[in-house]
CSV table of C-alpha atoms and ligand atoms in Angstrom, one decimal:
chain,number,residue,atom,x,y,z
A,75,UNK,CA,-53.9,12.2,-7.7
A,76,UNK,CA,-50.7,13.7,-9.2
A,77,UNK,CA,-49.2,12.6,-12.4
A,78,UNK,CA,-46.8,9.9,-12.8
A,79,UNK,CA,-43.4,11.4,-12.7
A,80,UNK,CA,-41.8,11.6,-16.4
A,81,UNK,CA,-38.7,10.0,-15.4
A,82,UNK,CA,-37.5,7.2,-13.4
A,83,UNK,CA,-34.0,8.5,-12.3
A,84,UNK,CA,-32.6,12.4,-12.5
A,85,UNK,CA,-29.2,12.7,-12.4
A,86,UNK,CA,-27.5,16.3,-11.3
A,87,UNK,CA,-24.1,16.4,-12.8
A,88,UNK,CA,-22.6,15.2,-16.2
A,89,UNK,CA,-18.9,14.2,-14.8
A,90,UNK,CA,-16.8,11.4,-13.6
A,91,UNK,CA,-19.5,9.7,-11.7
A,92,UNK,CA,-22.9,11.4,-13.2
A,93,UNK,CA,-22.3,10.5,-16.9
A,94,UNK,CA,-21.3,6.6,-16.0
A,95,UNK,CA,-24.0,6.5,-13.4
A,96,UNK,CA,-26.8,8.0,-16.5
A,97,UNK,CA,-25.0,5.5,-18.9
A,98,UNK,CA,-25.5,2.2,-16.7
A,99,UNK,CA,-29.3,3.6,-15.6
A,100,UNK,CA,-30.3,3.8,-19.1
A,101,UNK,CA,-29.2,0.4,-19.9
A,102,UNK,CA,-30.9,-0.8,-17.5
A,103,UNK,CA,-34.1,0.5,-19.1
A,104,UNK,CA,-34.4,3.6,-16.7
A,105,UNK,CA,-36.2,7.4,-18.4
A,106,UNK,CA,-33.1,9.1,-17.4
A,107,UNK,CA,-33.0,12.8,-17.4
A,108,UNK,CA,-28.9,14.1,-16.6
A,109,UNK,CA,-28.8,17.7,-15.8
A,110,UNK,CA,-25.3,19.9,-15.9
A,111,UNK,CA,-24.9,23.8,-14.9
A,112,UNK,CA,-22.2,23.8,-17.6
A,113,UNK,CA,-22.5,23.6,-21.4
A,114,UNK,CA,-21.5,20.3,-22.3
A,115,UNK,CA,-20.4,16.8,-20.7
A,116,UNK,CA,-17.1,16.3,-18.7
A,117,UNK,CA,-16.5,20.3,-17.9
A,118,UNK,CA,-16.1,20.2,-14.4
A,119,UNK,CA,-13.6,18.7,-12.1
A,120,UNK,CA,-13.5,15.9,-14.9
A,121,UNK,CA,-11.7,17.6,-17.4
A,122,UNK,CA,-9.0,18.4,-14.8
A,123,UNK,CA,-8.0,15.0,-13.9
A,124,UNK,CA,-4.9,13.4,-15.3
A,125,UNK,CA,-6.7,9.8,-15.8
A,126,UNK,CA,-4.8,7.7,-13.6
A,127,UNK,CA,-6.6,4.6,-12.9
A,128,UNK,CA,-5.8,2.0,-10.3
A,129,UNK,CA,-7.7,-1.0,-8.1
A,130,UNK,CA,-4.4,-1.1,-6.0
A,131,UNK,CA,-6.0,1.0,-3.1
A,132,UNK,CA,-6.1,-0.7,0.7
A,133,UNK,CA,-9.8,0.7,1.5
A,134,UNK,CA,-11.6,-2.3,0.0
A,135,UNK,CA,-14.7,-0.4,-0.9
A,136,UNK,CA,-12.4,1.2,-3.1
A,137,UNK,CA,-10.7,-1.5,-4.5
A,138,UNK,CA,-14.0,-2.9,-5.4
A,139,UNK,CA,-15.5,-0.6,-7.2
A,140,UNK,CA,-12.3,0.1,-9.4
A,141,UNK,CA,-12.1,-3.3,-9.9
A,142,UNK,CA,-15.3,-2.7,-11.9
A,143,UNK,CA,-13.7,0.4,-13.2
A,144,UNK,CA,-11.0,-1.1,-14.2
A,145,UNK,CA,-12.9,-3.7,-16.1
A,146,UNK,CA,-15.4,-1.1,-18.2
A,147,UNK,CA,-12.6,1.2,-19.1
A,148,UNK,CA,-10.4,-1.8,-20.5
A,149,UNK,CA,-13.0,-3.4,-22.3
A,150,UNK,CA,-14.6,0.1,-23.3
A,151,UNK,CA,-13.2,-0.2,-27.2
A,152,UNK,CA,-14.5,-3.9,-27.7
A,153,UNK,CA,-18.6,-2.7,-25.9
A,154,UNK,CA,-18.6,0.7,-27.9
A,155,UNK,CA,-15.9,0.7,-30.3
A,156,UNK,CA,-14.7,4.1,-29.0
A,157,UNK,CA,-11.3,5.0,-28.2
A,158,UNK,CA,-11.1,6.5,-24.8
A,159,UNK,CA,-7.3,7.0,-24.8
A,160,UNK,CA,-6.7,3.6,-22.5
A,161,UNK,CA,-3.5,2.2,-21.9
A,162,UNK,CA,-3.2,-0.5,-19.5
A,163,UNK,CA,0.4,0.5,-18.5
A,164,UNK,CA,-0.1,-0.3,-14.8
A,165,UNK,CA,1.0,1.9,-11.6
A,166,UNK,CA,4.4,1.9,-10.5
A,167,UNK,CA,5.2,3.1,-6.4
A,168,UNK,CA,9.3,3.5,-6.1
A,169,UNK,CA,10.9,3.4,-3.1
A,170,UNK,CA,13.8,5.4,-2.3
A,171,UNK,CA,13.6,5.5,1.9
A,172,UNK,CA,12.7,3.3,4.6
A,173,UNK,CA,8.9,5.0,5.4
A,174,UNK,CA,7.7,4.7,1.6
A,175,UNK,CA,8.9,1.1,1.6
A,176,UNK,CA,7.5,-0.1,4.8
A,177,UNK,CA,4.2,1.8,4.1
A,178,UNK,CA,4.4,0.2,0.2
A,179,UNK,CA,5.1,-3.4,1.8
A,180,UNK,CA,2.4,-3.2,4.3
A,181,UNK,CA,-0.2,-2.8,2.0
A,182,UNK,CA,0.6,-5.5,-0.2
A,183,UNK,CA,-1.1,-8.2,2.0
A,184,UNK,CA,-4.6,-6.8,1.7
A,185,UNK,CA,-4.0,-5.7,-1.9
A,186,UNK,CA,-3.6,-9.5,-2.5
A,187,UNK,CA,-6.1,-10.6,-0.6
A,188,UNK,CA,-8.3,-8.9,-3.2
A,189,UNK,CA,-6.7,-11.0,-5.9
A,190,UNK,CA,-5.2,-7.5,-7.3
A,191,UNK,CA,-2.0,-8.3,-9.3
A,192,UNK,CA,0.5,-6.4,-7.3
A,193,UNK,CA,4.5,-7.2,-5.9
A,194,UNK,CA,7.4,-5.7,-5.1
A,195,UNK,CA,10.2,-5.0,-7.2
A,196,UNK,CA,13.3,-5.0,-6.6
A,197,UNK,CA,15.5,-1.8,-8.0
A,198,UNK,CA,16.4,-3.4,-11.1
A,199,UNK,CA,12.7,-4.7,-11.8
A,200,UNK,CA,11.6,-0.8,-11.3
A,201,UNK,CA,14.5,0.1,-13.4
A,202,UNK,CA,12.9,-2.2,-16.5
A,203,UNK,CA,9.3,-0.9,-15.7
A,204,UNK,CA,10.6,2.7,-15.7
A,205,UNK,CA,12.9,3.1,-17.8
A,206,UNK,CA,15.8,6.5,-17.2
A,207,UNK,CA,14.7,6.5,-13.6
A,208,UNK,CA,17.2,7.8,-11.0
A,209,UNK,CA,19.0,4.4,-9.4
A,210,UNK,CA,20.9,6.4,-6.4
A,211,UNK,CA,19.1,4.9,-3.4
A,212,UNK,CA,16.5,3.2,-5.0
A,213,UNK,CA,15.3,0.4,-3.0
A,214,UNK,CA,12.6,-1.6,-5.3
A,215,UNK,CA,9.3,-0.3,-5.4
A,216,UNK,CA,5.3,-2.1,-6.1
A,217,UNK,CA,4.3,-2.6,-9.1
A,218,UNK,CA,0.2,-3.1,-10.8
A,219,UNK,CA,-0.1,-4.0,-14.5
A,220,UNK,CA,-3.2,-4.5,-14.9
A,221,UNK,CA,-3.8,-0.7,-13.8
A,222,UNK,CA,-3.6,1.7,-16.0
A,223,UNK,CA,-4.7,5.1,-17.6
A,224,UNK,CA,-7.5,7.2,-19.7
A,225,UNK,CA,-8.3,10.2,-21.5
A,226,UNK,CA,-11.2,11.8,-19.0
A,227,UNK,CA,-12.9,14.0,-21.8
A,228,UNK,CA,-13.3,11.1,-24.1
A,229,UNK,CA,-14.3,9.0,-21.7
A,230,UNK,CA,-17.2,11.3,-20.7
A,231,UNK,CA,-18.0,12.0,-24.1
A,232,UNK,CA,-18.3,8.6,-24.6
A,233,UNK,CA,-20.3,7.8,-21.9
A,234,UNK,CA,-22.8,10.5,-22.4
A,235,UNK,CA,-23.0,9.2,-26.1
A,236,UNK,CA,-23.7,5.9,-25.2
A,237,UNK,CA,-26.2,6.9,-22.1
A,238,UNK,CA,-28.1,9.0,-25.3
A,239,UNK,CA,-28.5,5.9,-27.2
A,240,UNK,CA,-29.5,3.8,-24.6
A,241,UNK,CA,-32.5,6.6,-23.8
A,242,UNK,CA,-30.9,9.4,-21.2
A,243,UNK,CA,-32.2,13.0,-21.8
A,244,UNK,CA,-29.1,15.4,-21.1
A,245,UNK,CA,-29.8,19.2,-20.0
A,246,UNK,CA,-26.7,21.4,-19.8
A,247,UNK,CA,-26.6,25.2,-18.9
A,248,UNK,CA,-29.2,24.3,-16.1
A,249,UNK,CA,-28.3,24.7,-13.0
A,250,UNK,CA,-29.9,22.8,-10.5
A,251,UNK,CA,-31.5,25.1,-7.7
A,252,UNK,CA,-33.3,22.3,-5.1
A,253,UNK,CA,-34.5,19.5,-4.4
A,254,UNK,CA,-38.4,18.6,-4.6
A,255,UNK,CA,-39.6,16.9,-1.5
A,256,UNK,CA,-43.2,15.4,-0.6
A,257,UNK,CA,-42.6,14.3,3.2
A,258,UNK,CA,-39.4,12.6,3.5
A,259,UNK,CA,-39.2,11.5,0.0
A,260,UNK,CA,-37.7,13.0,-3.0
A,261,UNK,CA,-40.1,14.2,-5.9
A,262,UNK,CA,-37.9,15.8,-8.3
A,263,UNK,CA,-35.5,19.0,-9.1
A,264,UNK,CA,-36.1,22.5,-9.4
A,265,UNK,CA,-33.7,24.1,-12.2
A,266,UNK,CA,-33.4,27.8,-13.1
A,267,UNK,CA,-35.7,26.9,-16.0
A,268,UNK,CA,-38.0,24.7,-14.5
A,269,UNK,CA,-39.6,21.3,-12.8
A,270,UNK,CA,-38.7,18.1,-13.2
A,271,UNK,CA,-40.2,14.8,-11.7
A,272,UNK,CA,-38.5,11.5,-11.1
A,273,UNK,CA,-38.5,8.5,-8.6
A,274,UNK,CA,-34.8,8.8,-7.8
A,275,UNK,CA,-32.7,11.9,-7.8
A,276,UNK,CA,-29.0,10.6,-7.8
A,277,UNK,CA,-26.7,13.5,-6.7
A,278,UNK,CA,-23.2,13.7,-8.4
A,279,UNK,CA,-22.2,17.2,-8.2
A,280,UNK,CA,-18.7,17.1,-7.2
A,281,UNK,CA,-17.7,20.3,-5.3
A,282,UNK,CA,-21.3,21.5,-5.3
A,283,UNK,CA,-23.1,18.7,-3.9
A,284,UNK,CA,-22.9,19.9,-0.2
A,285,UNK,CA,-25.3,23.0,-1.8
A,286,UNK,CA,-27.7,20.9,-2.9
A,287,UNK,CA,-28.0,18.1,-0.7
A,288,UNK,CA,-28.8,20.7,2.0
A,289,UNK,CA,-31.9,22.0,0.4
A,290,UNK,CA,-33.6,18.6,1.6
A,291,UNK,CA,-31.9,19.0,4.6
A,292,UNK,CA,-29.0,16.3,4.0
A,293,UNK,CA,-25.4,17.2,5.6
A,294,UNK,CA,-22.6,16.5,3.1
A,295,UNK,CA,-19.5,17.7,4.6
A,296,UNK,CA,-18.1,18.3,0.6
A,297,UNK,CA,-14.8,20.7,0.9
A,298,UNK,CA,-13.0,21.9,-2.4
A,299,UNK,CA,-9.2,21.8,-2.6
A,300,UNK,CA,-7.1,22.8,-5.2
A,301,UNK,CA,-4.5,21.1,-7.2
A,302,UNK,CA,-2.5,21.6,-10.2
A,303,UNK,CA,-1.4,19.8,-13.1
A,304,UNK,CA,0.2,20.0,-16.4
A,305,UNK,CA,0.7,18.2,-19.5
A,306,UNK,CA,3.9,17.8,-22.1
A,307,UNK,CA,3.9,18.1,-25.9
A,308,UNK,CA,3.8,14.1,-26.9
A,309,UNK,CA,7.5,12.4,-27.1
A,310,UNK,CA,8.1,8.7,-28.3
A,311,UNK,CA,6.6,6.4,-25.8
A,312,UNK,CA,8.6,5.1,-23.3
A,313,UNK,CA,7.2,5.2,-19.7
A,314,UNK,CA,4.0,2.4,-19.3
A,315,UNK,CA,3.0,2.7,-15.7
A,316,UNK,CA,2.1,6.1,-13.9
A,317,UNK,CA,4.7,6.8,-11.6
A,318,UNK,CA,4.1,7.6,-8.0
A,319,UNK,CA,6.7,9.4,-6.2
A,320,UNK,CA,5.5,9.0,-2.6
A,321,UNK,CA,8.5,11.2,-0.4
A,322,UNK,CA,7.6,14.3,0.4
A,323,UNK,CA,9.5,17.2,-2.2
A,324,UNK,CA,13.0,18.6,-0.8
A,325,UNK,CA,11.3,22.2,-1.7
A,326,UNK,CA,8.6,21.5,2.0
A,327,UNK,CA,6.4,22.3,-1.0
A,328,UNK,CA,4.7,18.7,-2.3
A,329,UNK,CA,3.6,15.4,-0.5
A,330,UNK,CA,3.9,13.5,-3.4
A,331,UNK,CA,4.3,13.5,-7.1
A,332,UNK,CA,2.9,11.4,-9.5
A,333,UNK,CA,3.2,11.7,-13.6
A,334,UNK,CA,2.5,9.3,-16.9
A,335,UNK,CA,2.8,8.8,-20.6
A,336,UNK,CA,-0.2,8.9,-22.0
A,337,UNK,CA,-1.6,7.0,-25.0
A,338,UNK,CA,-0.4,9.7,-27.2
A,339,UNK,CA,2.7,10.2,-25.4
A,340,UNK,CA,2.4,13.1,-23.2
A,341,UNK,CA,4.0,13.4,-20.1
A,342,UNK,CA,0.7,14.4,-17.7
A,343,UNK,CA,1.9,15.4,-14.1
A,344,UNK,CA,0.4,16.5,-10.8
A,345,UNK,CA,1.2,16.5,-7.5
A,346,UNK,CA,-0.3,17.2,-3.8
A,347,UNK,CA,0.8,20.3,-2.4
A,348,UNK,CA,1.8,20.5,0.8
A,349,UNK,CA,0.0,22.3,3.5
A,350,UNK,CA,-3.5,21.1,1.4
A,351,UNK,CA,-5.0,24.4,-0.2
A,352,UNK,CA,-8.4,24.5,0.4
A,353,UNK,CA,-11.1,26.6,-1.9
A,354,UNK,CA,-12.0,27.3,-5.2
A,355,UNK,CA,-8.7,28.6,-6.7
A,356,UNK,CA,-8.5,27.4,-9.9
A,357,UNK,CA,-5.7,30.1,-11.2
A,358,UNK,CA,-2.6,28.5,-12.4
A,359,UNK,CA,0.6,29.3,-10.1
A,360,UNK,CA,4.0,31.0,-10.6
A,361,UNK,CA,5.9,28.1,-8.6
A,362,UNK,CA,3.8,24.9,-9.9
A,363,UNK,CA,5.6,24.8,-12.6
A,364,UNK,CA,9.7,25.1,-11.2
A,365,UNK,CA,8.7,22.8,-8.7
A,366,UNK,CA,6.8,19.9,-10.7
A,367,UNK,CA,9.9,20.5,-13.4
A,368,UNK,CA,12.7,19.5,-10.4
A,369,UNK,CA,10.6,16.9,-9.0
A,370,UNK,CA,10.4,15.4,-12.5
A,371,UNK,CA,14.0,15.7,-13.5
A,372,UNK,CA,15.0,14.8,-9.9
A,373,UNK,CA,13.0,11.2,-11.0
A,374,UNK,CA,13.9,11.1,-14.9
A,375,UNK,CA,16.9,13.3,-15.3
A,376,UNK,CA,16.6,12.5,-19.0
A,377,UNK,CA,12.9,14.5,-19.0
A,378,UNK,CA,15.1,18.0,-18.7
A,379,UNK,CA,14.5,19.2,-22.2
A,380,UNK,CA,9.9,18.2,-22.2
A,381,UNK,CA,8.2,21.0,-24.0
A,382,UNK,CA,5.2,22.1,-21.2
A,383,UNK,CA,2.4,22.6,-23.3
A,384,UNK,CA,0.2,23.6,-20.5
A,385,UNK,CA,-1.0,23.7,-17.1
A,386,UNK,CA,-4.4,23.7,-15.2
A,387,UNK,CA,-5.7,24.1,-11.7
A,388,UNK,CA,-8.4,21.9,-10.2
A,389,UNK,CA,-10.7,21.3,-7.4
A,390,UNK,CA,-10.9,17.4,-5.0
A,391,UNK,CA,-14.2,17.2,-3.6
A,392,UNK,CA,-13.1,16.2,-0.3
A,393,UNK,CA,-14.4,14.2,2.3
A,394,UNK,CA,-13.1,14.7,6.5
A,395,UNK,CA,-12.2,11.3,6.0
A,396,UNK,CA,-11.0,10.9,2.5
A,397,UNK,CA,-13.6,8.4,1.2
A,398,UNK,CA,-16.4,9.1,-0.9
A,399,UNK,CA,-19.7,9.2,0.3
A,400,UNK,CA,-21.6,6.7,-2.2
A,401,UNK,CA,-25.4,5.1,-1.3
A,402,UNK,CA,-28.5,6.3,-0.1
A,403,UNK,CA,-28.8,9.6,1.5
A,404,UNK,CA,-29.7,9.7,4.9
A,405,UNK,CA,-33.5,10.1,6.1
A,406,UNK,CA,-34.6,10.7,2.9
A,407,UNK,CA,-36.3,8.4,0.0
A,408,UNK,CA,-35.3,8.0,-3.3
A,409,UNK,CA,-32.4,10.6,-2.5
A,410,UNK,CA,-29.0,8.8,-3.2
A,411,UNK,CA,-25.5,10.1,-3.4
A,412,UNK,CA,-22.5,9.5,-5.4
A,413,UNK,CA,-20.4,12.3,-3.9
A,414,UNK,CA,-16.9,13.0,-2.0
A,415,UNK,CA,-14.7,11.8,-4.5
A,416,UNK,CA,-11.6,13.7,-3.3
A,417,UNK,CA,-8.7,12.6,-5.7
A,418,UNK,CA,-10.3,9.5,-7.4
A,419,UNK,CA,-13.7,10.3,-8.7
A,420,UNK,CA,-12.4,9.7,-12.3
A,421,UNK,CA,-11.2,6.3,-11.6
A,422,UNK,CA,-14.3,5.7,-9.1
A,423,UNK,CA,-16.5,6.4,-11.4
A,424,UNK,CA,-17.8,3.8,-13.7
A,425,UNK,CA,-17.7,1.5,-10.5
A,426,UNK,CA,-19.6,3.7,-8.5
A,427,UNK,CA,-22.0,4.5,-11.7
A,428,UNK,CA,-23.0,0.7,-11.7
A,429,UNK,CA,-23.5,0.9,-8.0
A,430,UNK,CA,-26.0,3.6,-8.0
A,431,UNK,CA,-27.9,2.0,-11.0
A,432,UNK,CA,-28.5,-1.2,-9.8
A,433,UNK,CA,-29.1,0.2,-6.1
A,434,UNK,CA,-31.7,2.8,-7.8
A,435,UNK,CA,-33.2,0.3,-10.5
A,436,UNK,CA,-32.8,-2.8,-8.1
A,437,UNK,CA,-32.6,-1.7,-4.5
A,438,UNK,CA,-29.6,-3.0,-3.8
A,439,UNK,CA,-25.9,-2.7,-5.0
A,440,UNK,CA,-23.8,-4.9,-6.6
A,441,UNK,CA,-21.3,-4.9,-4.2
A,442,UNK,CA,-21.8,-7.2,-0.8
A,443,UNK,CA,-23.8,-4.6,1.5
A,444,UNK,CA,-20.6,-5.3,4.1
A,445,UNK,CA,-18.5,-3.9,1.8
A,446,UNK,CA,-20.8,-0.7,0.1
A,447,UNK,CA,-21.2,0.0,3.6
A,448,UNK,CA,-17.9,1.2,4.2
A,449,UNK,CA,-18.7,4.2,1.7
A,450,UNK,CA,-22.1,5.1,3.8
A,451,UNK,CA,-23.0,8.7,3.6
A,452,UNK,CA,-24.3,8.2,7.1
A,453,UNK,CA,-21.1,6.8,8.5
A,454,UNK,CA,-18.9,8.4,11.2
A,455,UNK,CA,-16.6,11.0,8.6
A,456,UNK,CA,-14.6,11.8,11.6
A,457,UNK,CA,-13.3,8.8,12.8
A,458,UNK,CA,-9.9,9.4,11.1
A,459,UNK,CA,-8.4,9.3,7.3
A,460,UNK,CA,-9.2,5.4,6.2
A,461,UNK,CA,-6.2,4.9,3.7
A,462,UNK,CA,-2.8,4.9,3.4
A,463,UNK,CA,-2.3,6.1,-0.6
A,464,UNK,CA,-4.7,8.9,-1.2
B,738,FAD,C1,-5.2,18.1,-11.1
B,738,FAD,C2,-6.2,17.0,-10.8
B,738,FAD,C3,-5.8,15.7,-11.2
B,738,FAD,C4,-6.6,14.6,-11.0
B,738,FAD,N1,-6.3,13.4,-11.4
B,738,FAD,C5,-7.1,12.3,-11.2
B,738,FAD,C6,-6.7,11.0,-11.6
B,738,FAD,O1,-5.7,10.8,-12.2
B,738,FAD,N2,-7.6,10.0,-11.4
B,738,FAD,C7,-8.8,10.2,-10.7
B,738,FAD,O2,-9.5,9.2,-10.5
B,738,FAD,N3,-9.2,11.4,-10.3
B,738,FAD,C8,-8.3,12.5,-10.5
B,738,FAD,N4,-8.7,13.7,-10.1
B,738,FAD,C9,-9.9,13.9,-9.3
B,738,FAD,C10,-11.2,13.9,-10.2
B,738,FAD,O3,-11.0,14.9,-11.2
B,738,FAD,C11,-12.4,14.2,-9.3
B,738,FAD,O4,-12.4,13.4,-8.2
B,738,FAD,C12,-13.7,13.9,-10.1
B,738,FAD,O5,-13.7,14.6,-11.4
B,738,FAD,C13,-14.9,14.2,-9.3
B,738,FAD,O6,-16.0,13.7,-10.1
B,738,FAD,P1,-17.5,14.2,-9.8
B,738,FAD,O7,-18.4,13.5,-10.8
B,738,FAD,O8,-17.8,14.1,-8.4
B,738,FAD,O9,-17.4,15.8,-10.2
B,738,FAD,P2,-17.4,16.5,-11.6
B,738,FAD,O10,-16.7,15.6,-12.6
B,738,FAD,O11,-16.9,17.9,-11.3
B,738,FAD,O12,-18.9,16.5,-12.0
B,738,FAD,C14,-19.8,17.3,-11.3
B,738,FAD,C15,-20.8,17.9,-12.3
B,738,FAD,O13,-21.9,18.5,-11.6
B,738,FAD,C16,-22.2,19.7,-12.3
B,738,FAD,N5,-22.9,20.5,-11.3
B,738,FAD,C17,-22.5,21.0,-10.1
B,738,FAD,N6,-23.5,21.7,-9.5
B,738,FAD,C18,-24.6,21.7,-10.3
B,738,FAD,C19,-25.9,22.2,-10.2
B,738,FAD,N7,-26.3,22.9,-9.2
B,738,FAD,N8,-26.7,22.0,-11.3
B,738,FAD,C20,-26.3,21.3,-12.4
B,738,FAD,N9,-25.1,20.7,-12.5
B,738,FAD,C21,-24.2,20.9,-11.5
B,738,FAD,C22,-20.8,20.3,-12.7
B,738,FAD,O14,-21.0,21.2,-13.7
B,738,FAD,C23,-20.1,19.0,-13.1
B,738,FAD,O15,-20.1,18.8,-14.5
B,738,FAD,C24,-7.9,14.8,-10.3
B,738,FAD,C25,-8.3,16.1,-10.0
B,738,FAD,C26,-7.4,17.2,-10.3
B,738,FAD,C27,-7.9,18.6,-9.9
């Protein structure tokens, strides 16, 4: 007879989804053991995102869990009394053509169906919320207070602190190398540095989950694509919601554009470049830069004189269909995924960390199994993208 395993839950990966996952585990009384390649909490794709966070999807799997998101960062203060850098400033979507506004307008009745509070605005209403924006053409534009934004570093710090106190054992500089099987079930990890044994391994690697999941034979069709980003020296606040310029960019160069003031009143700014890059670029470019200044001023022509601090280049972990792949790994036991986040794993996260805990510590999720289902990592991934506003 082998010994009993020494933990109840291994987690590989201590980012967007790993560190909230370990943290909700742990509370619920789990040995945790969280496991990172790199040396400390929040270093991989976390660290890159800009810490936009909104339940105003139209997938309603995704609405759901940042719902719950929504609801642990905004109350994070008042559980742990640390300040992750949230502002509830909302999301605001202008419209300044016919295609933005009919695609905006369309998803408002499934937004409400979910109770989120969302409504169009008319020019002047988008005006107030975003103050300096450019009124030639604008139409009106949706609007989400209760959405809003955090500091990703902090909030992983955080999280690993408060996983630590509720029990969780963090590894970092240890790669994972495989997966342990006995039959079709899950036994454990092999690291570079050693063994270690558990009834669940929860898999939250980001871009390098598709390695791992195939050493127990698991298919996770995981693609990296690169995006940029950059960040202002702080200026007096005035900007609440994160901004969401959906037209493509005059340049052929950018889908969309989206930017923000953060709590301490930086400008933080991104956008989706147009054709998609795929791969593991993560070297800042010459035109990122030029073209996310224009786009900016082109929106807020009184941005022109912002002091760039910096810029960075990150990787989506993308899905063929654009949803993360979040529950229990196909064929075999104890094996479950929270994986695929493409653009949203920040915001996903803590709702998709409360998922995985009470499906690994409970056997089921907290969501309605209708709706968790949509997120299946053995659903069809090529039946077509699922959502409007990626
Ligand atoms: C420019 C940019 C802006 C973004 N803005 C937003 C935003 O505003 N809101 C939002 O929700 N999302 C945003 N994102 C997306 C978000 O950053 C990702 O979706 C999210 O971080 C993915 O979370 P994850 O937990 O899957 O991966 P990660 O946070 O990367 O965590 C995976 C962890 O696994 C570890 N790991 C990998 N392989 C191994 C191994 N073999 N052994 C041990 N450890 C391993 C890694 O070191 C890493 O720490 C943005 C991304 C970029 C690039």
């Amino acid at each position: 007879m082998s010994a009993a395993p020494e933990f109840d839950a291994i987690v590989i990966g201590a980012g967007s989804v790993g560190n909230p996952t370990a943290y909700f585990l742990a509370r619920d009384g789990l040995r945790v053991l969280v496991i990172d390649e790199l040396a400390s909490s929040g270093q991989g794709q976390n660290k890159a995102a800009i810490g936009g966070v909104r339940a105003t999807h139209s997938d309603p799997a995704k609405i759901r869990l940042c719902q719950t998101s929504l609801e642990v960062f905004s109350r994070w203060k008042e559980t742990t009394g640390a300040d992750i850098g949230w502002k509830q400033g909302g999301y605001c979507f202008p419209a300044y053509d016919d295609p933005v506004e009919r695609t905006l307008r369309s998803l408002l009745p499934v937004q409400k169906r979910h109770h989120l509070n969302i409504d169009w605005l008319d020019a002047e209403g988008i005006r107030w919320v975003v103050p300096g924006i450019a009124p030639e053409g604008l139409r009106g534009g949706t609007f989400s207070p209760e959405d809003g934004q955090v500091n990703p570093l902090r909030a992983s710090e955080s999280f690993t602190n408060e996983a630590r106190r509720a029990g969780a054992v963090y590894r970092y500089r240890e790669p994972v190398r495989t997966l342990l099987l006995r039959g079709t079930s899950v036994v454990g990890v092999r690291t570079e540095r050693g063994e270690y044994r558990s009834r669940s391994v929860v898999v939250a690697a980001g871009v390098r989950a598709g390695e791992i999941c195939a050493t127990a034979g698991v298919s996770t069709p995981i693609l990296p694509e690169s995006h940029e980003a950059g960040i202002s020296a702080p200026v007096l606040p005035f900007l609440g919601p994160l901004v969401v310029d959906l037209r493509p960019g005059p340049e052929g160069k950018t889908t969309n554009f989206y930017f923000g003031q953060d709590a301490e009143g930086q400008i933080i700014f991104c956008y989706t470049p147009r054709p998609p890059i795929p791969g593991e670029n993560r070297t800042s470019t010459y035109e990122f830069m030029p073209i996310a200044a224009a786009r900016l001023v082109q929106l807020i022509p009184r941005l022109k004189n912002l002091t760039v601090r910096r810029i960075w280049r990150g990787l989506y972990p993308m899905t063929p269909d654009g949803s993360p792949l979040v529950g229990n790994a196909p064929n075999v036991e104890g094996l479950v995924l929270g994986v695929g986040m493409c653009g949203q794993g920040f915001m996903l996260g803590p709702g998709v960390g409360a998922n995985l805990a009470a499906l690994v510590a409970h056997g089921r999720p907290l969501l309605e199994p209708e709706v968790f289902e949509l997120l299946s990592p053995a659903r069809d991934l090529y039946g077509g993208k699922r959502e409007a506003l990626r």
